[in-house]
Coordinates of C-alpha atoms in Angstrom, one line a residue:
X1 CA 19.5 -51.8 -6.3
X2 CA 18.7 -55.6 -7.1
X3 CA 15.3 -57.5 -6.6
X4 CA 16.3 -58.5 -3.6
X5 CA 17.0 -55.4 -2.2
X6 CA 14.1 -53.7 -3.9
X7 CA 11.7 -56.7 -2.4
X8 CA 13.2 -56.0 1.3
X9 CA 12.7 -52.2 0.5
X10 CA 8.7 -53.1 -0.9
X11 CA 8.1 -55.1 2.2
X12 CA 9.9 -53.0 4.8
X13 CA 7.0 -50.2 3.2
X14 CA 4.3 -52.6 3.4
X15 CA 4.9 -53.5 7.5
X16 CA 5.3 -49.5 8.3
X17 CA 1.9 -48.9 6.6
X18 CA 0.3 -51.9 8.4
X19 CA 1.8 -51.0 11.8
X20 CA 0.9 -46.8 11.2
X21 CA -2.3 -47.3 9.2
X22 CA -4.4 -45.2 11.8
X23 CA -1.5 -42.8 11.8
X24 CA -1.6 -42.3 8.1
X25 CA -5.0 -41.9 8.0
X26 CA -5.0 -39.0 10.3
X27 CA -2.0 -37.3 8.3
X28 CA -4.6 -37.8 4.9
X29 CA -7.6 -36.3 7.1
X30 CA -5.5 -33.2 8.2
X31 CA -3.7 -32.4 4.9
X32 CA -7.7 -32.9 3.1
X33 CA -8.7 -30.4 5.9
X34 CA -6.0 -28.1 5.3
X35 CA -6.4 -27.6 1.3
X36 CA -10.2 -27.6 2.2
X37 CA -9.9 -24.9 4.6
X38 CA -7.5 -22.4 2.1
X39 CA -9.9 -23.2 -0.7
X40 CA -13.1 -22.2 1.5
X41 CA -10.6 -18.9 2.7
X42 CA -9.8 -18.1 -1.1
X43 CA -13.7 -18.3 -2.4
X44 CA -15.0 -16.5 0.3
X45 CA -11.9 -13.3 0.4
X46 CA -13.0 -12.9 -3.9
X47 CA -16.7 -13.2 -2.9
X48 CA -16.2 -10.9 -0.4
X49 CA -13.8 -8.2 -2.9
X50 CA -17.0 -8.9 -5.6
X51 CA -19.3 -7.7 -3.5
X52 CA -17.5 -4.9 -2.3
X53 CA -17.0 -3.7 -5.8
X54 CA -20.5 -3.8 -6.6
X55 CA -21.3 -1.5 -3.5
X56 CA -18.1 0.6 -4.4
X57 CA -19.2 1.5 -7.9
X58 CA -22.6 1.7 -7.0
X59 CA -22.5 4.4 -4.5
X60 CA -19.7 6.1 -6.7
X61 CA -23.3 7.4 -8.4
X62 CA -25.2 8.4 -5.2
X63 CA -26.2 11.9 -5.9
X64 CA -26.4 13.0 -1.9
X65 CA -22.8 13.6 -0.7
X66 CA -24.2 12.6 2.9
X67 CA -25.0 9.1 1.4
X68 CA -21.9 8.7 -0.4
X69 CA -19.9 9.0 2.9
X70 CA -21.8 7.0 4.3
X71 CA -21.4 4.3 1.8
X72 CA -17.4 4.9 1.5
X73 CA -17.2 4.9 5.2
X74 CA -19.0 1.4 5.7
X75 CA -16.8 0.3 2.5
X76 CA -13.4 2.1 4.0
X77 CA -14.1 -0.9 7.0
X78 CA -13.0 -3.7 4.0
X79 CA -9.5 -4.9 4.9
X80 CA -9.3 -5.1 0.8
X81 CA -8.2 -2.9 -2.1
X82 CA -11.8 -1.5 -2.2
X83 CA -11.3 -0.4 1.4
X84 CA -8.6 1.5 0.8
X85 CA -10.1 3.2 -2.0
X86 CA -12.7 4.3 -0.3
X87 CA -11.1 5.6 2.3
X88 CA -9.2 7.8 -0.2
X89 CA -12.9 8.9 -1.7
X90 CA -13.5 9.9 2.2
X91 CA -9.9 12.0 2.5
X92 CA -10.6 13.8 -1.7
X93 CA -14.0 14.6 0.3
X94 CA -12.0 15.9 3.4
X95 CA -9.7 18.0 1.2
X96 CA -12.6 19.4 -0.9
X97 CA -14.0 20.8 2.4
X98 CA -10.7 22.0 3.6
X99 CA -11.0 19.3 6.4
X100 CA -7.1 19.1 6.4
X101 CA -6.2 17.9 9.5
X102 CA -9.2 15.1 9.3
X103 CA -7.6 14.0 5.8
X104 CA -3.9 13.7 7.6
X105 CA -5.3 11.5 9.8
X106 CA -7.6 9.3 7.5
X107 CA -4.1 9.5 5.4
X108 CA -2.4 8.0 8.6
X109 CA -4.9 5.2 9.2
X110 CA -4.3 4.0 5.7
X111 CA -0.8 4.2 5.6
X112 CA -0.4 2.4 9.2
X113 CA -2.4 -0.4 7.9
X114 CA -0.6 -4.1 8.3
X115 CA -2.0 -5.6 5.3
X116 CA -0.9 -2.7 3.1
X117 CA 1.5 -3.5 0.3
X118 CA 4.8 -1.4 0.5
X119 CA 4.6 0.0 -2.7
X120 CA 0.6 1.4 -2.0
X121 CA 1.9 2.6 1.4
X122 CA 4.8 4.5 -0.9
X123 CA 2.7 5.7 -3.2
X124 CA -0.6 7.2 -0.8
X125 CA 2.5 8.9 1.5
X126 CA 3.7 10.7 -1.7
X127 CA 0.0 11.7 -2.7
X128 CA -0.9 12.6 0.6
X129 CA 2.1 14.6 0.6
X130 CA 1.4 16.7 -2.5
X131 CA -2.1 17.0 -1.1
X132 CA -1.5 18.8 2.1
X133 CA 2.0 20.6 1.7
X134 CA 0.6 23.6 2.1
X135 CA -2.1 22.8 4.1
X136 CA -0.9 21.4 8.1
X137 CA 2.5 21.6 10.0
X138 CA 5.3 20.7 8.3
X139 CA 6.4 17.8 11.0
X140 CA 3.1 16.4 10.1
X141 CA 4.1 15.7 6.6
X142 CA 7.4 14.7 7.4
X143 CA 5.6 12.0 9.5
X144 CA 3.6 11.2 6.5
X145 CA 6.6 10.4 4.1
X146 CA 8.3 8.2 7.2
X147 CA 6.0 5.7 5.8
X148 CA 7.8 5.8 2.1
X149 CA 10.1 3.2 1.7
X150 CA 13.8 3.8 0.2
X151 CA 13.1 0.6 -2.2
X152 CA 10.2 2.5 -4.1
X153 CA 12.4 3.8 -6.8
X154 CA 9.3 4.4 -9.3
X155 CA 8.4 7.3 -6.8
X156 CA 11.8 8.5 -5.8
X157 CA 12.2 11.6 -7.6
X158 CA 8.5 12.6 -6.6
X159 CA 9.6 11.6 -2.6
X160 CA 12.8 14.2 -3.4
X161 CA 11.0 16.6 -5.4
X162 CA 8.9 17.0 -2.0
X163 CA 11.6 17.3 0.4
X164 CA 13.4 20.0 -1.8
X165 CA 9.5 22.3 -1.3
X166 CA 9.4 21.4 2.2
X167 CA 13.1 22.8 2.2
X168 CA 11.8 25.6 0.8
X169 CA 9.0 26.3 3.2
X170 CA 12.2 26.3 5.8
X171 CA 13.8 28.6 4.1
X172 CA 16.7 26.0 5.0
X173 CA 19.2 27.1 2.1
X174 CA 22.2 23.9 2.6
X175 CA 19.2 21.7 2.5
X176 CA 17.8 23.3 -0.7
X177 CA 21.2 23.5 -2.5
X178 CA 21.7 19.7 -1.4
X179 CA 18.2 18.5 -2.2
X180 CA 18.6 20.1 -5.7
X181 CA 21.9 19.1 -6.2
X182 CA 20.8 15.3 -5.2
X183 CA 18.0 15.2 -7.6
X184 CA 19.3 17.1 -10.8
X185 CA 22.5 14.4 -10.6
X186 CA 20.3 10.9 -10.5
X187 CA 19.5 9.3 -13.4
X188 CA 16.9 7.4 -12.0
X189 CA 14.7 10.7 -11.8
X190 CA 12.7 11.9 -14.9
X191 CA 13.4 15.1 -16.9
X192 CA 10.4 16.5 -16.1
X193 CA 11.1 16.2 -12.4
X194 CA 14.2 17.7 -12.8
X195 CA 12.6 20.7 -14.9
X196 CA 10.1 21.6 -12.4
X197 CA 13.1 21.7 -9.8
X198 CA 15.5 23.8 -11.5
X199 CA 12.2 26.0 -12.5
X200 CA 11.4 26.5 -8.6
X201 CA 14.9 27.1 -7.6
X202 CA 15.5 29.3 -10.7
X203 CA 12.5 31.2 -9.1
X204 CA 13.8 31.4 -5.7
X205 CA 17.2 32.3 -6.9
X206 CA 15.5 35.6 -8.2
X207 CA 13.4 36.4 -5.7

């Protein structure tokens, strides 16, 4: 480009910002408005998670269980990583009581949350899993792992491991054979996995 061409160019700049100069100034206003707007969001969403860890970790010490409920209950409302804990303080509580059925549905209404990142959503379906195996109907905890997701591969010999008891409970022996064969061949799942397996179907072979 030569100085004429970048003088034309300079002036040709100049004109559009004269003729547009209202039009520009809105475009600055909303953009200002905009990054205002996400920084006033961001401040007040960690204010917000501060606070709720104070009141977490303060009524983690409330001697009364009645007030501790209360306190995780009002917490539990938090659309935030606090909330969800809480709400698994309130399901622990459920268990402890043998309130199963009330902990599969507190389970459910965490795990149906829209804000929930897929690898907590694997991870509570596996622990709710464990939790209440042996505790409600069997559909209902095949309902609960419909919410683990086939990418998770940190929790996929645990998802397995569970499918291969709730064969079990069945009494479905293709499935228990398949399950078992499935889990001792993949690499991906630990030894220890594997050992606790062949240990329950070394049991159940000599029933």
């Amino acid at each position: 480009m030569n100085n004429t061409e970048k003088n034309n160019f300079i002036t040709s700049i100049l004109i559009f910002s004269k003729k547009n100069t209202k039009y520009i100034i809105i475009l600055i206003i909303i953009l200002m408005l905009i990054f205002s707007s996400f920084y006033l969001y961001n401040f007040f969403v960690e204010k917000k998670m501060y606070e709720t860890s104070i009141k977490y970790n303060k009524s983690k010490n409330l001697n009364s269980e009645n007030d501790f409920l209360i306190a995780m209950s009002e917490i539990s409302e938090n659309k935030n990583f606090f909330g969800i804990l809480a709400s698994l303080e309130i399901i622990n509580n459920n268990v402890k009581n043998k309130n199963y059925n009330e902990a599969y549905n507190n389970y459910l209404k965490i795990l149906e949350s829209k804000n929930l990142d897929k690898n907590y959503r694997s991870l509570i379906s596996i622990h709710a899993s464990y939790n209440l195996i042996d505790k409600i109907e069997i559909l209902k905890i095949y309902n609960i792992l419909d919410h683990y997701d086939d990418s998770a591969e940190s929790f996929l010999g645990f998802y397995n491991e569970i499918l291969f008891l709730l064969s079990i409970i069945e009494k479905d022996k293709n499935k228990i054979d398949i399950l078992y064969n499935k889990i001792i061949s993949n690499n991906k799942i630990s030894e220890t996995i594997k050992q606790r397996v062949k240990n329950i179907n070394d049991f159940e072979n000599n029933k």
